[in-house]
Short mmCIF file of C-alpha atoms in Angstrom, two decimals:
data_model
loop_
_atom_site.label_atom_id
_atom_site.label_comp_id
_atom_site.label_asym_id
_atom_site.label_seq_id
_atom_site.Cartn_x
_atom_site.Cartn_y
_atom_site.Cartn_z
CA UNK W 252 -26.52 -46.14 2.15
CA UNK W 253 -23.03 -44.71 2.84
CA UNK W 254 -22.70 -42.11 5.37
CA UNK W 255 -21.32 -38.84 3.66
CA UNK W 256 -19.41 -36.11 4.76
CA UNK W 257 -17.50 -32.87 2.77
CA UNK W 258 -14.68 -31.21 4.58
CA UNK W 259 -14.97 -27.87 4.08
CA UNK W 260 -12.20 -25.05 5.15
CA UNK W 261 -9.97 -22.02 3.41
CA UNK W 262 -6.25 -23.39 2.67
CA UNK W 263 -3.95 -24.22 5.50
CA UNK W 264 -7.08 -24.30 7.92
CA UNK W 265 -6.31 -28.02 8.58
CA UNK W 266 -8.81 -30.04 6.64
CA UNK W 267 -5.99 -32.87 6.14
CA UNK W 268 -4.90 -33.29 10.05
CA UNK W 269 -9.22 -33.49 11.02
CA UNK W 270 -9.50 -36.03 7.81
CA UNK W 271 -6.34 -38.61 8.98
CA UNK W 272 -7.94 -38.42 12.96
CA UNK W 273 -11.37 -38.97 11.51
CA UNK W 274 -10.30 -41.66 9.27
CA UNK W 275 -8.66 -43.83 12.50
CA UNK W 276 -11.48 -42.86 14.67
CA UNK W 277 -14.08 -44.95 12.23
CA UNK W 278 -11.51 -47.68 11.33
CA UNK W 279 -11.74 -48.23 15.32
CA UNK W 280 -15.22 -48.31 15.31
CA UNK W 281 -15.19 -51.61 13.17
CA UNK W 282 -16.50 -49.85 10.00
CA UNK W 283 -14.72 -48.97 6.60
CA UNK W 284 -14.00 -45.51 6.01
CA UNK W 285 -13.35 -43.79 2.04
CA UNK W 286 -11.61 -40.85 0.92
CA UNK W 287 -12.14 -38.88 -2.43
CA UNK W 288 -8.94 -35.82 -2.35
CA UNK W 289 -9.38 -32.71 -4.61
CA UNK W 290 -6.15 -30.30 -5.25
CA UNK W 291 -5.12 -28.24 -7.68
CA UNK W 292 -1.89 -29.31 -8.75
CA UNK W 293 -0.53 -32.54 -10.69
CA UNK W 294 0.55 -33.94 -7.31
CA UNK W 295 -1.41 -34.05 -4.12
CA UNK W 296 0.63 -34.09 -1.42
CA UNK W 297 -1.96 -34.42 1.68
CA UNK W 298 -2.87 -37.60 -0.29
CA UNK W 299 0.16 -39.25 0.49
CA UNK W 300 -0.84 -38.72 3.96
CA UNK W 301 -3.71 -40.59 3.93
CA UNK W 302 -2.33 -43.93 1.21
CA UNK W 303 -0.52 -44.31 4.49
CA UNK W 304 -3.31 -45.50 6.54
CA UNK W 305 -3.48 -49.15 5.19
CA UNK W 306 -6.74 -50.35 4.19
CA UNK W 307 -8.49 -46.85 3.36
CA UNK W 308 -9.67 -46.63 -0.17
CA UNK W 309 -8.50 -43.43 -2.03
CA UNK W 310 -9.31 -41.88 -5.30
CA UNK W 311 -7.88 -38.27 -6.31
CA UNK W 312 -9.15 -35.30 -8.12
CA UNK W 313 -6.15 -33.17 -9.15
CA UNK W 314 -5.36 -30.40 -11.26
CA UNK W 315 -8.13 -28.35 -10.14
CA UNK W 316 -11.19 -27.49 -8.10
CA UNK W 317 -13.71 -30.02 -7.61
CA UNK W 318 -16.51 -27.50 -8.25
CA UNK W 319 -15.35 -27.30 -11.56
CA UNK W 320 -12.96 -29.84 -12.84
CA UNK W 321 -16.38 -30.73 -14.42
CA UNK W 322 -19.20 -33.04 -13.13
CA UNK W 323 -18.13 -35.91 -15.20
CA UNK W 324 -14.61 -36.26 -13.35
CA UNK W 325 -16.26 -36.65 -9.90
CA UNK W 326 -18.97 -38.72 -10.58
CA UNK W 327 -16.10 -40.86 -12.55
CA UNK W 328 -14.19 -41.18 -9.46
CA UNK W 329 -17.18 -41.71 -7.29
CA UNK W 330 -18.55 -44.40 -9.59
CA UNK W 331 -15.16 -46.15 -9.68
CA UNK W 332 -15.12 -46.11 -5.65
CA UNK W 333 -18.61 -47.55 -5.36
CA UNK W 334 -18.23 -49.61 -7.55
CA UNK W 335 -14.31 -51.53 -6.29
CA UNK W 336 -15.27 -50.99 -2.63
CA UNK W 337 -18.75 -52.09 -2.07
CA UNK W 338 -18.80 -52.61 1.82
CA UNK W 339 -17.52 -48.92 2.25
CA UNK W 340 -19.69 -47.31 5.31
CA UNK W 341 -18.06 -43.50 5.15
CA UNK W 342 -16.78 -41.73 3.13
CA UNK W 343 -15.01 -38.30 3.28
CA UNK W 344 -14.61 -36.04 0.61
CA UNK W 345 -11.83 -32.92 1.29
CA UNK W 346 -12.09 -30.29 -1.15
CA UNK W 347 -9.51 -28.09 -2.14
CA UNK W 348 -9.20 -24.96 0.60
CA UNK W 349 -10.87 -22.85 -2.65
CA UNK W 350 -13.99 -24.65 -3.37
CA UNK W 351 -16.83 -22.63 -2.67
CA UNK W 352 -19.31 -25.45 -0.78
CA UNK W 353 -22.60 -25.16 -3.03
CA UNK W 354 -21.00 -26.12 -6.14
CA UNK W 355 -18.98 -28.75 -4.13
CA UNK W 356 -22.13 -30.29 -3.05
CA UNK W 357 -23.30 -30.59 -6.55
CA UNK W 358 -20.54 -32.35 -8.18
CA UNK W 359 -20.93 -35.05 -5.34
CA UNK W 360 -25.11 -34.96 -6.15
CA UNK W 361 -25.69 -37.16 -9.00
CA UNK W 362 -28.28 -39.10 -9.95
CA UNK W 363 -26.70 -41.77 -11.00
CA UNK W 364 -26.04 -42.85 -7.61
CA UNK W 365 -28.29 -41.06 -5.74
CA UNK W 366 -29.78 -43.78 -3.82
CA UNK W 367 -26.71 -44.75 -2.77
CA UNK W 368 -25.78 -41.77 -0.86
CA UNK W 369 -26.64 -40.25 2.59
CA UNK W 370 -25.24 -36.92 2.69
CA UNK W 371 -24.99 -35.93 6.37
CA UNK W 372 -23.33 -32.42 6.15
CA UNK W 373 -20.31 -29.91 5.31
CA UNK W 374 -17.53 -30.23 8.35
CA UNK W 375 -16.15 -26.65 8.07
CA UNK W 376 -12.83 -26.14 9.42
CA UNK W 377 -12.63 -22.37 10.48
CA UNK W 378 -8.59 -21.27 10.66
CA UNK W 379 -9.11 -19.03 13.73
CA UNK W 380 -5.90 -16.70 13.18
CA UNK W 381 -7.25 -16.38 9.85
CA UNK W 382 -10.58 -15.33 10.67
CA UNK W 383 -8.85 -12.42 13.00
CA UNK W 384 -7.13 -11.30 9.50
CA UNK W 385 -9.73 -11.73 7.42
CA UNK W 386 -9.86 -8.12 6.24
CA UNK W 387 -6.45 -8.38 4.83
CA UNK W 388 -7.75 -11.50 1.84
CA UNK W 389 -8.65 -10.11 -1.77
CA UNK W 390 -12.83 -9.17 -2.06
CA UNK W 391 -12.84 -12.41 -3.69
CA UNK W 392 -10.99 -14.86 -1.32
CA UNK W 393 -12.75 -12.93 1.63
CA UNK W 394 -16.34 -13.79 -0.01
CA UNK W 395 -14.99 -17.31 -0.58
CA UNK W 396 -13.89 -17.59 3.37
CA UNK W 397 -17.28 -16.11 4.60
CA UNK W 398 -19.25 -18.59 1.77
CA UNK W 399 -17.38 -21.69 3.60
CA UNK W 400 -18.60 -20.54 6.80
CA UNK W 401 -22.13 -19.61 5.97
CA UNK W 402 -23.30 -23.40 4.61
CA UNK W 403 -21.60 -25.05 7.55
CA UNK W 404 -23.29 -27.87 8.97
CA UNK W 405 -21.06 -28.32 11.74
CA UNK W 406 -17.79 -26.17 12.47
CA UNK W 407 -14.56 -26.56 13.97
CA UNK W 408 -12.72 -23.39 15.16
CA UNK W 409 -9.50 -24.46 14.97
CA UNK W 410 -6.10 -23.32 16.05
CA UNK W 411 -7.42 -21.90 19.04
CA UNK W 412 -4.35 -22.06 20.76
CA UNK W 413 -3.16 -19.13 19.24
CA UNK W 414 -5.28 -16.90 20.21
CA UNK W 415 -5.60 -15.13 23.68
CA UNK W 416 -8.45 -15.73 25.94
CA UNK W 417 -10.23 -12.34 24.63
CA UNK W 418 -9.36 -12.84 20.95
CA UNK W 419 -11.14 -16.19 21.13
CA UNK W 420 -13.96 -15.37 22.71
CA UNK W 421 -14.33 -12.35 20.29
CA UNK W 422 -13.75 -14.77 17.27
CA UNK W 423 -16.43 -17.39 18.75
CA UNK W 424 -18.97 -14.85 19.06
CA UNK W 425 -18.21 -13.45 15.49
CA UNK W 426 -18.11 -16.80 13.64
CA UNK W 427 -21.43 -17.90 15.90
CA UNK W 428 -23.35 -14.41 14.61
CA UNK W 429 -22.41 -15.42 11.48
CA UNK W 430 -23.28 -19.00 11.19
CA UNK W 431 -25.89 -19.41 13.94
CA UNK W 432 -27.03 -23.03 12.95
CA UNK W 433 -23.96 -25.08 13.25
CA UNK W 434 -22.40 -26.09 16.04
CA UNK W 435 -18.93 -24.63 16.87
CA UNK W 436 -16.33 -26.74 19.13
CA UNK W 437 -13.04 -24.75 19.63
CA UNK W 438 -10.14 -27.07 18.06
CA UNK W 439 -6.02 -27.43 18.57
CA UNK W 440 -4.65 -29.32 15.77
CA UNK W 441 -8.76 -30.63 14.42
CA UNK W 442 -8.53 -32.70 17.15
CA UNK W 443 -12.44 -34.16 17.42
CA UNK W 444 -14.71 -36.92 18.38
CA UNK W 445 -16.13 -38.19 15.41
CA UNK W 446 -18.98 -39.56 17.01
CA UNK W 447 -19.89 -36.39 18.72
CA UNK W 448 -19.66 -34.69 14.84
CA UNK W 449 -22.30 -37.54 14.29
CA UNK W 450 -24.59 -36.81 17.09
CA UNK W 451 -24.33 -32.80 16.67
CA UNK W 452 -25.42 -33.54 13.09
CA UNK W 453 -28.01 -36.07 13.47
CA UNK W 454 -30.17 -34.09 16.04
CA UNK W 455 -30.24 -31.36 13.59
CA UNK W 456 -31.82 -33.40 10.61
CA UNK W 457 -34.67 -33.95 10.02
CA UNK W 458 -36.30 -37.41 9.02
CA UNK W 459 -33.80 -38.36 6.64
CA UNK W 460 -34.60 -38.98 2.73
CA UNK W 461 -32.22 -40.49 0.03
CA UNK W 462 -29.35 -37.76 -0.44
CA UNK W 463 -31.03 -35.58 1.90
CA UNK W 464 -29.00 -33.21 4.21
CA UNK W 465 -32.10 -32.56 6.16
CA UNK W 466 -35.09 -29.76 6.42
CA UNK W 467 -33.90 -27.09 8.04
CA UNK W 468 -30.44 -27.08 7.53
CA UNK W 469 -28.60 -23.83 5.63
CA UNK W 470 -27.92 -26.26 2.80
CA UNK W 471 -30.00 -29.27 1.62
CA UNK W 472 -30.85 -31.28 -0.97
CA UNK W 473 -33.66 -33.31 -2.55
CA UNK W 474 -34.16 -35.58 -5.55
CA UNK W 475 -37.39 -35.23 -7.72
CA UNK W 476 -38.47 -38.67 -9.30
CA UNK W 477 -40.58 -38.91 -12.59
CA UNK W 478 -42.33 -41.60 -13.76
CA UNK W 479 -43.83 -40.67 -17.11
CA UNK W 480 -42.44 -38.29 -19.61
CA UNK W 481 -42.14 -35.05 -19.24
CA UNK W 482 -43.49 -31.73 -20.93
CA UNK W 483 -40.25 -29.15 -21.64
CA UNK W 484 -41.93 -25.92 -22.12
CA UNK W 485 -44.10 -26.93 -18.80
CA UNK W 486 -40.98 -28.11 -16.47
CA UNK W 487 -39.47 -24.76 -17.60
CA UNK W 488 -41.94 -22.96 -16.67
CA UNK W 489 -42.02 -25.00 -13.25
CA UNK W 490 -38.01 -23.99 -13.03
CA UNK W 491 -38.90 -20.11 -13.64
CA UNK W 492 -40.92 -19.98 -10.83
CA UNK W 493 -39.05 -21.54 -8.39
CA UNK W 494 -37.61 -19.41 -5.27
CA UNK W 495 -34.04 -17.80 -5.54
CA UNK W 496 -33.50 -20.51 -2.37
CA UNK W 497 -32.44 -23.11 -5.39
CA UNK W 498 -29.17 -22.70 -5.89
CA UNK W 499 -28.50 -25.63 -8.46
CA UNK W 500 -30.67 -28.43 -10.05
CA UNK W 501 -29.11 -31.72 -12.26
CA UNK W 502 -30.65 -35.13 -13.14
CA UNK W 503 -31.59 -36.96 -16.28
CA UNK W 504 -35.03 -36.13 -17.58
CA UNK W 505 -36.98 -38.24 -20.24
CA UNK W 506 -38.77 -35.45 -22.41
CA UNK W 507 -41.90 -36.13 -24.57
CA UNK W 508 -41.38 -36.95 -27.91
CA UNK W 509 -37.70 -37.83 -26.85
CA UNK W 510 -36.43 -41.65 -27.65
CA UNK W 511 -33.44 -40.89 -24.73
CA UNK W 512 -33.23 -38.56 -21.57
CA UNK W 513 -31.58 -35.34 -21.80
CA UNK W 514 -29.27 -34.29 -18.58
CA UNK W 515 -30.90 -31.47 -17.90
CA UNK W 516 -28.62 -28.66 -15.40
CA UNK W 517 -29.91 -25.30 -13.61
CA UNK W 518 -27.90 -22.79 -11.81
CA UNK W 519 -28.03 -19.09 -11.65
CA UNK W 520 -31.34 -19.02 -13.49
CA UNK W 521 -30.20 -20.35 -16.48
CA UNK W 522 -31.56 -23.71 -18.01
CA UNK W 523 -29.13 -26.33 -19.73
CA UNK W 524 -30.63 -29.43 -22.16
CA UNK W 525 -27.82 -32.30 -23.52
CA UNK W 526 -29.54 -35.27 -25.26
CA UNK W 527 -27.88 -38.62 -24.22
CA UNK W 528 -27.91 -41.76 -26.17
CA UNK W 529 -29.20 -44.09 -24.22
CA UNK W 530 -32.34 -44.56 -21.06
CA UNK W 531 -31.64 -43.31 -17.59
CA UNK W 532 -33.74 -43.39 -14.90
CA UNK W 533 -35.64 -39.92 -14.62
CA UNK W 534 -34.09 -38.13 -11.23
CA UNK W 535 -33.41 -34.41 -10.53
CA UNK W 536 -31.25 -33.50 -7.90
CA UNK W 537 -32.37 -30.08 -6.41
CA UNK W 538 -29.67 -28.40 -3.97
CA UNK W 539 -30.18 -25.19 -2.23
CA UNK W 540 -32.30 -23.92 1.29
CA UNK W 541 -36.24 -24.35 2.22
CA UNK W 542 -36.63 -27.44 0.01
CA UNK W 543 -39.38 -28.82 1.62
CA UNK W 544 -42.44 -27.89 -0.27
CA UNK W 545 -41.23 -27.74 -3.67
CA UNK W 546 -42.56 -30.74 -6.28
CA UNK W 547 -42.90 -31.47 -9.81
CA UNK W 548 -45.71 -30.84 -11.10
CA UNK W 549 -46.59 -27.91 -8.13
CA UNK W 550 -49.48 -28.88 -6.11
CA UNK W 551 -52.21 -26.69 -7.24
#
């Protein structure tokens, strides 16, 4: 299992100066760290950054969003990573400073490598000064900010520096209201102790499962296994009655009276069935809040 965790933060909020001290940090404790980079432009220039840290494996989503440069690019990358650098331990993945973290979290959720996975958490990186002008973003970038903040697993409130004494401890209070789960450590320059991101996020999880981010947590995940064929008008019947809490759903179903599975997708209460051409194992990836009691077929 590789140790997972998305860095999460609005643009300029410094994601890339936390990833390159995280990145040395783990290299010093004797393990061997990954990076997958998402920008939107043809050239990424914080990846430079980090193809200078010899040693560090690297793959690159560009020309868009990772939350919707389609599924297929990411799990490409992700596959291709797995696959060249088998004795990889962590692995980092910094979205773009516009990627809302839900549908982040379910481009890196497949099921084709599910098992391979343990997701610890999103590392939000809070720009403090921004946060003070947050009133002066669009509706839509303000959402967007406030979105990042809300599915935090752990937060750093960075740029503290420039604050006064009174702003900051107006701003912690605010953010803390706000996101009341996650820890909050007041940053200059993302400047952290990786293993105290660890600790902060392992005492919050629960007993952990394959891809899990934990009961409890403001965002989790869980992956449904099936091992018979299933009935479509039934399982969409199951997916109608599920809570609001589910905020996306993905995996590769085999259907009765179906010679392949279909990839079967779910989000905002709609229902999407593509027929492959070949057998994968039946998995559903489930990512949203209070996952805990939901199972396929319900318990009666």
């Amino acid at each position: 299992m590789i140790d997972v965790y998305l860095l999460s933060g609005f643009l300029g909020s410094g994601k890339t100066s936390l990833l390159v001290q995280l990145i040395d940090q783990v290299n010093k404790q004797g393990r061997q760290p990954a990076v997958l980079m998402n920008e939107f432009g043809e050239l990424n220039i914080d990846s430079q950054i980090v193809e200078e840290k010899e040693e560090v494996p690297l793959k690159e989503l560009l020309n868009g969003c990772i939350c919707c440069t389609g599924a297929e690019s990411t799990e490409a990358q992700l596959q291709s990573l797995l696959t060249d650098y088998p004795n990889v331990d962590v692995l980092f993945i910094e979205t773009t400073g516009a990627a809302h973290p839900v549908e982040s979290l379910d481009a890196v959720y497949s099921p084709l490598f599910a098992d391979q996975l343990d997701v610890k958490g999103i590392i939000t990186v809070v720009d403090a000064m921004r946060w003070l002008d947050r009133d002066k973003l669009s509706q839509r970038m303000l959402a967007l900010f406030l979105e990042q903040v809300r599915h935090a697993h752990f937060m750093l409130l960075n740029k503290a520096d420039l604050l006064t004494a009174d702003q900051l401890a107006s701003v912690t209070m605010q953010v803390t209201q706000f996101n009341s789960f996650a820890p909050l450590v007041q940053t200059t320059n993302a400047k952290i102790d990786f293993s105290y991101i660890e600790k902060m996020v392992d005492a919050a999880s629960a007993p952990k499962h394959a891809i899990s981010t934990g009961s409890g947590l403001p965002l989790a995940s869980k992956v449904l296994s099936f091992e018979k064929p299933i009935n479509q008008e039934h399982f969409e019947d199951w997916v109608r009655s599920l809570p609001d809490t589910v905020y996306r759903m993905k995996g590769y179903i085999q259907l009765e009276g179906s010679r392949y599975s279909h990839l079967f997708q779910y989000a905002y209460g709609m229902v999407n069935w593509i027929p492959e051409y070949m057998q994968i194992p039946s998995k559903l990836v489930l990512i949203g809040e209070q996952l805990s009691s939901i199972e396929y077929p319900p318990e009666k």
